[in-house]
Amino acid sequence: INLDGTKRVIDYAKSVESKSIVYLSSVAVYGYYGYVDLMEEAEKRPMDNPYSLSKLAAETMVMSYCKEIKQNYVVIRPGNIYGEYDMTSSYDIYRLLSKGKMPVIDKGRYKSCFVYVKNLVKGIYQASITPKAYNEDYNLTDGFGETLSEYLTHSANALGVKAKLPSVPAFLSKLTGRTVEGFYKLFRIKTMPMITMFSVLQNCVDYHFSIDKARVNFGYNPEVSLEEGTKRTAIWFNTMPKDLKVKR
């Protein structure tokens, strides 16, 4: 889907003379090796998993194919998205926080790359209509550099509960991730496990990216703070049933 589907979209955009096409990749293409203020020109070293590898393959195809057919493009690499209606991570995180059961790796002390969904959407729109932004790649996060612990504490405060964040050592988290993934593969379980090496590794190192290029080229300016974003997310979460089984 990442490759064939994206190519079809590019062909259609060209056929209707679209000014630009925006491809949403991921900061996962950089891999998890420990970063603070990492720039877009840094080497791409994705981990050996289908998601990261396919994202890098697709964005490489977008850049080369669009140049070949003379179609403007923008590649966006969002950070860790959170906010209203996010059933990928926000719902489960807020549910665990509300129950006082949110474990973290190494006290959640590493810088992360959160991006509130409406900050991201505004950035995508700005990039799509700004000619100076075309034919480039951009990291899009909120740029604040909060740690996982700070994000979870803000989220717990927004829910009106005390942040209970039992800490698990990195080595034990990695061992658990490998074991769970191996179990799922062995028994051919189709659903995504609650803990994966993908989720573990990015919380064992600083994972923070520069957004200076986006600020300069299309005026990206995340206006919603982490405190405000987590408040809005909590309001949404409180309207939701608390026993949903999210399919992945």
PDB file of N, CA and C in Angstrom, residues 233-241:
ATOM      1  N   THR A 233      -7.422  16.542  24.810  1.00  0.00           N
ATOM      2  CA  THR A 233      -7.480  15.092  24.643  1.00  0.00           C
ATOM      3  C   THR A 233      -8.247  14.449  25.791  1.00  0.00           C
ATOM      4  N   ALA A 234      -8.050  14.947  27.001  1.00  0.00           N
ATOM      5  CA  ALA A 234      -8.754  14.411  28.166  1.00  0.00           C
ATOM      6  C   ALA A 234     -10.257  14.651  28.060  1.00  0.00           C
ATOM      7  N   ILE A 235     -10.648  15.826  27.574  1.00  0.00           N
ATOM      8  CA  ILE A 235     -12.075  16.123  27.398  1.00  0.00           C
ATOM      9  C   ILE A 235     -12.704  15.115  26.442  1.00  0.00           C
ATOM     10  N   TRP A 236     -12.006  14.840  25.329  1.00  0.00           N
ATOM     11  CA  TRP A 236     -12.505  13.841  24.376  1.00  0.00           C
ATOM     12  C   TRP A 236     -12.559  12.461  25.021  1.00  0.00           C
ATOM     13  N   PHE A 237     -11.483  12.075  25.712  1.00  0.00           N
ATOM     14  CA  PHE A 237     -11.421  10.745  26.318  1.00  0.00           C
ATOM     15  C   PHE A 237     -12.574  10.535  27.290  1.00  0.00           C
ATOM     16  N   ASN A 238     -12.925  11.568  28.037  1.00  0.00           N
ATOM     17  CA  ASN A 238     -13.988  11.448  29.036  1.00  0.00           C
ATOM     18  C   ASN A 238     -15.366  11.265  28.421  1.00  0.00           C
ATOM     19  N   THR A 239     -15.482  11.469  27.112  1.00  0.00           N
ATOM     20  CA  THR A 239     -16.760  11.211  26.423  1.00  0.00           C
ATOM     21  C   THR A 239     -16.822   9.784  25.881  1.00  0.00           C
ATOM     22  N   MET A 240     -15.716   9.059  25.974  1.00  0.00           N
ATOM     23  CA  MET A 240     -15.615   7.732  25.369  1.00  0.00           C
ATOM     24  C   MET A 240     -15.887   6.624  26.391  1.00  0.00           C
ATOM     25  N   PRO A 241     -16.437   5.483  25.930  1.00  0.00           N
ATOM     26  CA  PRO A 241     -16.511   4.308  26.805  1.00  0.00           C
ATOM     27  C   PRO A 241     -15.103   3.904  27.227  1.00  0.00           C
TER      28      PRO A 241
END
